[in-house]
Amino acid sequence: MAAEILILLFVFLALLALNVPVAFCIGLASLATIACLEDVPAAAMTAQRMAKGIESFPLLAIPFFVLSGVLMGEGGMARRLMDFAAALVGRLPGGLAYVNTVTCMLFGSVSGSAAAAVSSIGGFMIPQMEAKGYKREFAVALTATSATTGLLIPPSNIMIVYAVVAGNVSVAALFMAGVIPGVIVGLAIMLTTLIVNLRGSAAQARIEAPPFGQALVGALPSMLLIVIVLGGILGGIFSATEASAIAVAYALLLGAGLYREVKLRALPAILLRSARTTAVVMLLVGASQAMSWVLAYEQIPQTVSAAMIMLSDKPLVVLLLINVLLLIVGTFMDMTPAVLIFTPIFLPVVINLGMDPVHFGIVMIANLCIGLCTPPVGTCLFVACSVGKTTIARVVAPAIPFFLAMMVALLMITYLPWLSMWLPRMLDLL
């Protein structure tokens, strides 16, 4: 057992150090490990597990939600949501910073993509904030951290991935469980903005916002996507997978019909971009299922669970240890592969401690959201620095207060389970 696990770790880390894409690292490490097992055909088993891993009805939702997110990004929704956010909080002192966060929360939830929120919102908001007296690096840090809230507020692709890997976890329950935690993270970021800029001239600046009614009318069609998706799922009208297809139809209707900002000639490029993103996710899912088989064959989850319980049988300590490990993992691994790899390892541990898998899924996603905006592999941080035309080295210091705020929010989400579980239980989803 020990030899096979060493092979798995060595091959995976060696390929990762050589900058090989994570999906290939996972797949090749699994193949090498299975090849060391007796009486197990390595190539056939790896191919079988990968094919079986993506043979899942809930996973069909991912390509549709990805496509709807791209359509939302191209269809002028970002500007309308920005106007609505400005009408809500723009007249407050330092309102432009709050507009940034609220818009990222709205657009991230509608599009389901943190990176899309950074590029769509940051391209406009970062120059605007700089013109109002905010430092460019501060604006970049704010945008990068705010965009991650959209991964907690439904609909969210990463929640679907977690539900598939965890098994027997309701996507609808996960969607509703993420609402309050997502809002808490957003409020923590806004409070940090207030504290950091308490005495600066930018903190007193207000912006000219459109009338609330006009802004609401403009943004309402975009926000209705969330209502349609969640309302249909909770009402039993359609499943999460069927809701994703409806989201595509609705996003296309808005972008090409109502707003007329998505041209028909642009559809092939939009479809190609969505297909590429989907292919990466599906390859990761398939490869991770092969690794999950290896871990289960070698009884790694049971070993890790026993080892953690030996360290401490107190849930508070074990959850803190898991959070620390995930924070470290998030600094060098993207969210999707981290969820795929570590869910089978840590989920049995928390279940033994009496933790609900839905609650743990929200904790894991909230944790790994921090990794999206921390170096060296923070996707949102890279995109925000590119949009803001600055360097990561300059952004790290202004981003530290936001990291701390997100960690405080993570502790609240971890140790106050009712924040995640209240809505699903109230709606009878658990």
Short mmCIF file of C-alpha atoms in Angstrom, two decimals:
data_model
loop_
_atom_site.label_atom_id
_atom_site.label_comp_id
_atom_site.label_asym_id
_atom_site.label_seq_id
_atom_site.Cartn_x
_atom_site.Cartn_y
_atom_site.Cartn_z
CA MET A 1 0.00 0.00 0.00
CA ALA A 2 2.70 2.45 1.01
CA ALA A 3 4.66 1.89 -2.21
CA GLU A 4 1.65 2.57 -4.44
CA ILE A 5 0.78 5.77 -2.60
CA LEU A 6 4.37 6.99 -2.87
CA ILE A 7 4.25 6.33 -6.62
CA LEU A 8 0.95 8.24 -6.88
CA LEU A 9 2.35 11.23 -5.01
CA PHE A 10 5.72 11.22 -6.73
CA VAL A 11 4.34 11.05 -10.27
CA PHE A 12 1.66 13.65 -9.55
CA LEU A 13 4.03 16.15 -7.90
CA ALA A 14 6.80 15.58 -10.46
CA LEU A 15 4.46 16.26 -13.38
CA LEU A 16 2.99 19.25 -11.55
CA ALA A 17 6.49 20.66 -11.04
CA LEU A 18 7.11 20.25 -14.78
CA ASN A 19 4.06 22.47 -15.42
CA VAL A 20 2.04 19.64 -16.95
CA PRO A 21 -1.72 20.44 -16.96
CA VAL A 22 -3.37 19.22 -13.77
CA ALA A 23 -5.78 16.87 -15.57
CA PHE A 24 -2.85 15.00 -17.16
CA CYS A 25 -1.00 14.97 -13.82
CA ILE A 26 -3.98 13.27 -12.17
CA GLY A 27 -4.58 10.82 -15.02
CA LEU A 28 -0.95 9.78 -15.52
CA ALA A 29 -0.33 9.44 -11.78
CA SER A 30 -3.40 7.21 -11.51
CA LEU A 31 -2.29 5.15 -14.51
CA ALA A 32 1.22 4.66 -13.06
CA THR A 33 -0.21 3.59 -9.70
CA ILE A 34 -2.74 1.17 -11.18
CA ALA A 35 0.07 -0.36 -13.28
CA CYS A 36 1.79 -1.35 -10.01
CA LEU A 37 -1.25 -3.26 -8.77
CA GLU A 38 -1.37 -7.01 -9.34
CA ASP A 39 -3.99 -8.49 -11.64
CA VAL A 40 -5.38 -5.08 -12.62
CA PRO A 41 -5.11 -4.05 -16.32
CA ALA A 42 -3.85 -0.47 -15.94
CA ALA A 43 -4.86 1.04 -19.29
CA ALA A 44 -8.29 -0.61 -19.36
CA MET A 45 -9.08 0.24 -15.75
CA THR A 46 -8.00 3.88 -16.13
CA ALA A 47 -10.05 4.31 -19.30
CA GLN A 48 -13.04 2.58 -17.71
CA ARG A 49 -12.97 4.77 -14.60
CA MET A 50 -12.57 7.96 -16.64
CA ALA A 51 -15.49 7.06 -18.89
CA LYS A 52 -17.62 6.04 -15.94
CA GLY A 53 -16.69 9.25 -14.11
CA ILE A 54 -18.24 11.55 -16.70
CA GLU A 55 -21.24 9.28 -17.35
CA SER A 56 -23.40 11.33 -15.04
CA PHE A 57 -26.66 13.13 -15.73
CA PRO A 58 -25.95 16.03 -13.32
CA LEU A 59 -22.67 16.74 -15.13
CA LEU A 60 -24.65 17.61 -18.25
CA ALA A 61 -25.52 20.84 -16.48
CA ILE A 62 -21.93 22.07 -16.63
CA PRO A 63 -21.63 22.70 -20.40
CA PHE A 64 -24.99 24.49 -20.40
CA PHE A 65 -24.18 26.69 -17.40
CA VAL A 66 -20.79 27.48 -18.93
CA LEU A 67 -22.47 28.50 -22.20
CA SER A 68 -25.09 30.60 -20.40
CA GLY A 69 -22.30 32.33 -18.47
CA VAL A 70 -20.44 33.20 -21.67
CA LEU A 71 -23.65 34.49 -23.24
CA MET A 72 -24.31 36.62 -20.16
CA GLY A 73 -20.80 38.05 -20.34
CA GLU A 74 -21.17 38.93 -24.01
CA GLY A 75 -24.78 40.11 -23.81
CA GLY A 76 -24.48 43.39 -21.91
CA MET A 77 -25.70 42.05 -18.58
CA ALA A 78 -22.64 43.31 -16.67
CA ARG A 79 -23.37 46.97 -17.41
CA ARG A 80 -27.00 46.70 -16.36
CA LEU A 81 -26.14 44.90 -13.14
CA MET A 82 -23.54 47.59 -12.48
CA ASP A 83 -26.19 50.29 -12.80
CA PHE A 84 -28.43 48.43 -10.38
CA ALA A 85 -25.60 48.06 -7.86
CA ALA A 86 -24.87 51.77 -8.21
CA ALA A 87 -28.50 52.58 -7.47
CA LEU A 88 -28.34 50.36 -4.36
CA VAL A 89 -25.07 51.47 -2.74
CA GLY A 90 -23.46 54.05 -5.01
CA ARG A 91 -24.68 57.06 -3.04
CA LEU A 92 -23.01 55.86 0.16
CA PRO A 93 -19.62 57.38 1.09
CA GLY A 94 -17.03 55.40 -0.85
CA GLY A 95 -19.90 53.90 -2.79
CA LEU A 96 -17.89 53.03 -5.89
CA ALA A 97 -16.01 50.32 -3.97
CA TYR A 98 -19.30 48.85 -2.74
CA VAL A 99 -20.68 48.97 -6.28
CA ASN A 100 -17.69 46.88 -7.37
CA THR A 101 -18.37 44.21 -4.77
CA VAL A 102 -22.15 44.09 -5.24
CA THR A 103 -21.81 43.94 -9.03
CA CYS A 104 -19.29 41.10 -8.78
CA MET A 105 -21.66 39.23 -6.49
CA LEU A 106 -24.59 39.70 -8.89
CA PHE A 107 -22.71 38.97 -12.09
CA GLY A 108 -20.75 36.08 -10.58
CA SER A 109 -23.96 34.42 -9.48
CA VAL A 110 -25.68 35.00 -12.81
CA SER A 111 -22.72 33.84 -14.91
CA GLY A 112 -21.43 31.18 -12.51
CA SER A 113 -17.83 32.19 -13.26
CA ALA A 114 -15.50 34.18 -11.01
CA ALA A 115 -13.02 34.78 -13.84
CA ALA A 116 -15.80 36.13 -16.07
CA ALA A 117 -16.86 38.49 -13.29
CA VAL A 118 -13.30 39.79 -12.91
CA SER A 119 -12.83 40.44 -16.62
CA SER A 120 -16.31 41.86 -17.25
CA ILE A 121 -16.60 44.03 -14.14
CA GLY A 122 -12.92 44.83 -13.60
CA GLY A 123 -12.42 46.24 -17.09
CA PHE A 124 -14.82 49.07 -16.25
CA MET A 125 -14.66 49.39 -12.45
CA ILE A 126 -10.88 49.44 -11.92
CA PRO A 127 -10.28 52.57 -14.06
CA GLN A 128 -13.37 54.21 -12.52
CA MET A 129 -12.13 53.57 -8.99
CA GLU A 130 -8.68 54.90 -9.86
CA ALA A 131 -10.24 58.07 -11.27
CA LYS A 132 -12.10 58.57 -7.97
CA GLY A 133 -8.92 58.41 -5.91
CA TYR A 134 -8.56 54.72 -5.10
CA LYS A 135 -5.15 53.17 -5.70
CA ARG A 136 -5.10 50.90 -8.72
CA GLU A 137 -3.70 47.97 -6.74
CA PHE A 138 -6.47 48.30 -4.15
CA ALA A 139 -9.11 48.26 -6.89
CA VAL A 140 -7.53 45.15 -8.44
CA ALA A 141 -7.42 43.36 -5.08
CA LEU A 142 -11.04 44.29 -4.35
CA THR A 143 -12.24 43.05 -7.74
CA ALA A 144 -10.34 39.74 -7.50
CA THR A 145 -11.70 38.89 -4.05
CA SER A 146 -15.25 40.13 -4.68
CA ALA A 147 -15.60 37.98 -7.80
CA THR A 148 -15.24 34.75 -5.82
CA THR A 149 -18.56 35.34 -4.04
CA GLY A 150 -20.40 34.33 -7.21
CA LEU A 151 -19.18 30.75 -6.75
CA LEU A 152 -21.09 30.47 -3.49
CA ILE A 153 -24.26 32.21 -4.67
CA PRO A 154 -26.16 29.89 -7.08
CA PRO A 155 -26.17 28.70 -9.73
CA SER A 156 -22.59 27.46 -9.42
CA ASN A 157 -20.74 24.92 -11.57
CA ILE A 158 -18.37 23.93 -8.79
CA MET A 159 -21.31 22.91 -6.62
CA ILE A 160 -22.42 20.50 -9.34
CA VAL A 161 -18.90 19.03 -9.49
CA TYR A 162 -18.86 18.58 -5.71
CA ALA A 163 -22.32 16.96 -5.72
CA VAL A 164 -21.20 14.41 -8.32
CA VAL A 165 -17.97 13.56 -6.49
CA ALA A 166 -19.60 13.42 -3.07
CA GLY A 167 -22.47 11.24 -4.28
CA ASN A 168 -26.07 11.37 -3.03
CA VAL A 169 -25.81 15.12 -2.41
CA SER A 170 -28.67 17.27 -3.69
CA VAL A 171 -27.61 20.01 -6.11
CA ALA A 172 -30.67 22.03 -5.12
CA ALA A 173 -29.70 21.79 -1.44
CA LEU A 174 -26.17 22.90 -2.25
CA PHE A 175 -27.45 25.83 -4.31
CA MET A 176 -29.61 27.10 -1.46
CA ALA A 177 -26.95 26.39 1.16
CA GLY A 178 -24.54 28.76 -0.57
CA VAL A 179 -26.77 31.84 -0.56
CA ILE A 180 -26.20 33.10 3.00
CA PRO A 181 -22.47 32.22 3.10
CA GLY A 182 -21.96 34.03 -0.21
CA VAL A 183 -23.65 37.15 1.14
CA ILE A 184 -21.58 36.93 4.33
CA VAL A 185 -18.32 36.83 2.37
CA GLY A 186 -19.48 39.82 0.29
CA LEU A 187 -20.41 41.80 3.42
CA ALA A 188 -17.05 40.94 5.00
CA ILE A 189 -15.26 42.34 1.94
CA MET A 190 -17.40 45.51 2.00
CA LEU A 191 -16.72 46.02 5.73
CA THR A 192 -13.00 45.63 5.08
CA THR A 193 -13.24 48.26 2.34
CA LEU A 194 -14.86 50.64 4.80
CA ILE A 195 -12.18 50.07 7.46
CA VAL A 196 -9.20 50.28 5.08
CA ASN A 197 -10.42 53.51 3.45
CA LEU A 198 -11.95 55.11 6.52
CA ARG A 199 -9.90 58.31 6.31
CA GLY A 200 -9.07 58.51 2.62
CA SER A 201 -10.64 61.01 0.25
CA ALA A 202 -11.87 58.14 -1.92
CA ALA A 203 -13.87 56.85 1.04
CA GLN A 204 -15.98 60.02 1.02
CA ALA A 205 -16.59 60.05 -2.72
CA ARG A 206 -20.07 59.30 -3.96
CA ILE A 207 -21.06 58.50 -7.52
CA GLU A 208 -23.95 59.60 -9.66
CA ALA A 209 -26.31 56.68 -9.78
CA PRO A 210 -29.34 56.17 -12.01
CA PRO A 211 -32.78 56.23 -10.38
CA PHE A 212 -33.49 52.99 -8.55
CA GLY A 213 -36.58 52.16 -10.56
CA GLN A 214 -34.83 52.67 -13.89
CA ALA A 215 -31.83 50.59 -12.78
CA LEU A 216 -34.08 47.81 -11.49
CA VAL A 217 -36.00 47.63 -14.76
CA GLY A 218 -32.74 47.38 -16.69
CA ALA A 219 -31.22 44.68 -14.47
CA LEU A 220 -34.38 42.70 -13.71
CA PRO A 221 -34.30 40.53 -16.87
CA SER A 222 -30.73 39.44 -16.05
CA MET A 223 -31.50 38.71 -12.40
CA LEU A 224 -34.59 36.76 -13.40
CA LEU A 225 -32.24 34.01 -14.59
CA ILE A 226 -31.50 33.12 -10.96
CA VAL A 227 -35.21 33.18 -10.12
CA ILE A 228 -36.09 30.96 -13.08
CA VAL A 229 -33.32 28.43 -12.37
CA LEU A 230 -33.83 28.19 -8.61
CA GLY A 231 -37.60 28.55 -8.76
CA GLY A 232 -37.90 25.77 -11.31
CA ILE A 233 -35.64 23.43 -9.34
CA LEU A 234 -37.25 24.12 -5.97
CA GLY A 235 -40.73 23.92 -7.47
CA GLY A 236 -40.02 20.51 -8.95
CA ILE A 237 -40.69 21.78 -12.46
CA PHE A 238 -37.29 20.66 -13.77
CA SER A 239 -34.00 19.25 -12.55
CA ALA A 240 -30.74 21.19 -12.22
CA THR A 241 -29.58 19.74 -15.54
CA GLU A 242 -32.76 20.77 -17.32
CA ALA A 243 -32.51 24.18 -15.64
CA SER A 244 -29.07 24.67 -17.20
CA ALA A 245 -30.51 24.19 -20.70
CA ILE A 246 -33.28 26.68 -19.90
CA ALA A 247 -30.60 29.11 -18.67
CA VAL A 248 -28.89 28.93 -22.08
CA ALA A 249 -32.15 29.60 -23.92
CA TYR A 250 -32.94 32.52 -21.62
CA ALA A 251 -29.43 34.02 -21.86
CA LEU A 252 -29.56 33.77 -25.67
CA LEU A 253 -33.00 35.37 -25.69
CA LEU A 254 -31.71 38.28 -23.61
CA GLY A 255 -28.37 38.77 -25.34
CA ALA A 256 -29.51 38.32 -28.95
CA GLY A 257 -33.17 39.31 -28.67
CA LEU A 258 -33.85 41.88 -25.95
CA TYR A 259 -30.44 43.55 -25.59
CA ARG A 260 -29.21 42.75 -29.13
CA GLU A 261 -25.57 42.70 -28.05
CA VAL A 262 -24.88 39.07 -29.03
CA LYS A 263 -24.61 38.88 -32.81
CA LEU A 264 -25.43 35.66 -34.61
CA ARG A 265 -22.04 35.70 -36.32
CA ALA A 266 -20.41 35.62 -32.86
CA LEU A 267 -22.19 32.42 -31.81
CA PRO A 268 -19.62 29.97 -33.30
CA ALA A 269 -16.82 31.64 -31.31
CA ILE A 270 -18.98 31.63 -28.15
CA LEU A 271 -19.79 27.95 -28.61
CA LEU A 272 -16.13 27.12 -29.20
CA ARG A 273 -15.03 28.96 -26.06
CA SER A 274 -17.68 27.17 -24.01
CA ALA A 275 -16.71 23.80 -25.47
CA ARG A 276 -13.05 24.35 -24.55
CA THR A 277 -13.94 25.22 -20.97
CA THR A 278 -16.27 22.23 -20.73
CA ALA A 279 -13.63 19.88 -22.16
CA VAL A 280 -11.13 20.93 -19.49
CA VAL A 281 -13.66 20.38 -16.70
CA MET A 282 -14.78 16.99 -18.03
CA LEU A 283 -11.20 15.79 -18.47
CA LEU A 284 -10.50 16.81 -14.88
CA VAL A 285 -13.60 14.99 -13.65
CA GLY A 286 -12.75 11.82 -15.59
CA ALA A 287 -9.12 11.76 -14.47
CA SER A 288 -10.07 12.45 -10.87
CA GLN A 289 -12.49 9.52 -10.88
CA ALA A 290 -9.58 7.26 -11.85
CA MET A 291 -7.60 8.69 -8.92
CA SER A 292 -10.60 8.27 -6.63
CA TRP A 293 -10.68 4.57 -7.53
CA VAL A 294 -7.00 4.26 -6.60
CA LEU A 295 -7.60 6.04 -3.29
CA ALA A 296 -10.56 3.82 -2.50
CA TYR A 297 -8.65 0.66 -3.53
CA GLU A 298 -5.80 1.60 -1.19
CA GLN A 299 -8.27 2.69 1.54
CA ILE A 300 -6.70 6.13 1.78
CA PRO A 301 -9.88 7.95 2.99
CA GLN A 302 -10.24 5.49 5.87
CA THR A 303 -6.55 5.84 6.76
CA VAL A 304 -6.71 9.64 6.70
CA SER A 305 -9.90 9.61 8.75
CA ALA A 306 -8.35 7.34 11.39
CA ALA A 307 -5.17 9.44 11.50
CA MET A 308 -7.07 12.71 11.99
CA ILE A 309 -9.28 11.24 14.69
CA MET A 310 -6.14 9.96 16.43
CA LEU A 311 -4.78 13.50 16.44
CA SER A 312 -7.99 14.79 17.95
CA ASP A 313 -11.52 13.55 18.31
CA LYS A 314 -12.83 17.11 18.71
CA PRO A 315 -14.71 18.31 15.61
CA LEU A 316 -13.52 21.90 16.08
CA VAL A 317 -9.87 20.86 15.90
CA VAL A 318 -10.31 18.47 12.96
CA LEU A 319 -12.26 21.06 10.95
CA LEU A 320 -9.58 23.65 11.66
CA LEU A 321 -6.89 21.24 10.46
CA ILE A 322 -8.85 20.46 7.27
CA ASN A 323 -9.33 24.17 6.61
CA VAL A 324 -5.61 24.85 7.03
CA LEU A 325 -4.74 22.02 4.64
CA LEU A 326 -7.24 23.25 2.06
CA LEU A 327 -5.95 26.82 2.35
CA ILE A 328 -2.46 25.53 1.57
CA VAL A 329 -3.76 23.41 -1.31
CA GLY A 330 -5.67 26.38 -2.73
CA THR A 331 -2.48 28.42 -3.10
CA PHE A 332 -1.05 26.04 -5.73
CA MET A 333 -4.07 24.19 -7.15
CA ASP A 334 -7.16 25.47 -8.94
CA MET A 335 -10.57 24.95 -7.37
CA THR A 336 -11.98 22.20 -9.60
CA PRO A 337 -9.09 19.72 -9.30
CA ALA A 338 -8.85 20.46 -5.57
CA VAL A 339 -12.53 19.60 -5.08
CA LEU A 340 -12.17 16.48 -7.21
CA ILE A 341 -9.09 15.21 -5.37
CA PHE A 342 -9.78 16.13 -1.75
CA THR A 343 -13.53 15.54 -1.46
CA PRO A 344 -13.13 11.72 -1.42
CA ILE A 345 -10.36 12.08 1.20
CA PHE A 346 -11.91 14.56 3.63
CA LEU A 347 -15.63 13.83 3.26
CA PRO A 348 -15.50 10.50 5.18
CA VAL A 349 -13.65 12.29 7.98
CA VAL A 350 -16.28 14.99 8.47
CA ILE A 351 -19.16 12.52 8.10
CA ASN A 352 -17.66 10.50 10.96
CA LEU A 353 -17.70 13.71 12.98
CA GLY A 354 -21.40 14.17 12.25
CA MET A 355 -21.04 16.97 9.68
CA ASP A 356 -23.58 17.16 6.87
CA PRO A 357 -22.03 16.71 3.37
CA VAL A 358 -23.92 19.80 2.15
CA HIS A 359 -22.37 21.94 4.89
CA PHE A 360 -18.91 20.55 4.16
CA GLY A 361 -19.32 21.30 0.46
CA ILE A 362 -20.00 24.97 1.22
CA VAL A 363 -17.04 25.08 3.63
CA MET A 364 -14.74 23.55 1.01
CA ILE A 365 -15.88 25.93 -1.74
CA ALA A 366 -15.62 28.98 0.55
CA ASN A 367 -12.12 27.86 1.52
CA LEU A 368 -10.91 27.28 -2.02
CA CYS A 369 -12.38 30.62 -3.14
CA ILE A 370 -9.57 32.22 -1.14
CA GLY A 371 -7.06 30.29 -3.23
CA LEU A 372 -8.51 31.83 -6.41
CA CYS A 373 -7.11 35.22 -5.40
CA THR A 374 -3.83 34.19 -3.73
CA PRO A 375 -0.49 33.63 -5.48
CA PRO A 376 1.05 31.66 -7.07
CA VAL A 377 -1.91 30.02 -8.89
CA GLY A 378 -4.81 32.37 -8.15
CA THR A 379 -6.85 32.52 -11.35
CA CYS A 380 -8.88 35.57 -10.32
CA LEU A 381 -5.74 37.37 -9.18
CA PHE A 382 -4.01 36.78 -12.52
CA VAL A 383 -7.04 37.93 -14.52
CA ALA A 384 -7.53 41.01 -12.32
CA CYS A 385 -3.85 42.01 -12.62
CA SER A 386 -4.06 41.58 -16.38
CA VAL A 387 -7.23 43.69 -16.59
CA GLY A 388 -5.84 46.29 -14.19
CA LYS A 389 -2.45 46.43 -15.93
CA THR A 390 -0.41 45.85 -12.79
CA THR A 391 1.69 43.09 -11.21
CA ILE A 392 0.89 40.49 -8.59
CA ALA A 393 3.74 41.72 -6.38
CA ARG A 394 2.08 45.14 -6.11
CA VAL A 395 -1.38 43.73 -5.40
CA VAL A 396 -0.51 41.24 -2.65
CA ALA A 397 -0.13 43.82 0.14
CA PRO A 398 -3.48 45.61 -0.54
CA ALA A 399 -5.14 42.19 -0.83
CA ILE A 400 -4.05 40.96 2.64
CA PRO A 401 -6.95 42.67 4.52
CA PHE A 402 -9.41 41.04 2.12
CA PHE A 403 -7.78 37.63 2.63
CA LEU A 404 -8.15 38.05 6.38
CA ALA A 405 -11.80 39.08 5.99
CA MET A 406 -12.50 36.02 3.84
CA MET A 407 -10.83 33.80 6.45
CA VAL A 408 -13.02 35.26 9.20
CA ALA A 409 -16.06 34.59 7.04
CA LEU A 410 -14.76 31.04 6.44
CA LEU A 411 -14.54 30.41 10.19
CA MET A 412 -18.12 31.64 10.60
CA ILE A 413 -19.32 29.35 7.80
CA THR A 414 -17.40 26.41 9.28
CA TYR A 415 -18.42 26.71 12.91
CA LEU A 416 -21.94 28.10 12.45
CA PRO A 417 -23.52 25.35 10.31
CA TRP A 418 -26.98 26.94 10.44
CA LEU A 419 -25.68 29.65 8.08
CA SER A 420 -25.49 27.00 5.37
CA MET A 421 -28.22 24.63 6.50
CA TRP A 422 -31.07 26.99 7.39
CA LEU A 423 -32.35 27.66 3.87
CA PRO A 424 -32.17 24.02 2.62
CA ARG A 425 -33.97 22.80 5.74
CA MET A 426 -36.59 25.53 5.57
CA LEU A 427 -37.28 24.56 1.95
CA ASP A 428 -37.37 20.85 2.91
CA LEU A 429 -34.43 19.96 0.68
CA LEU A 430 -32.66 17.85 3.30
#
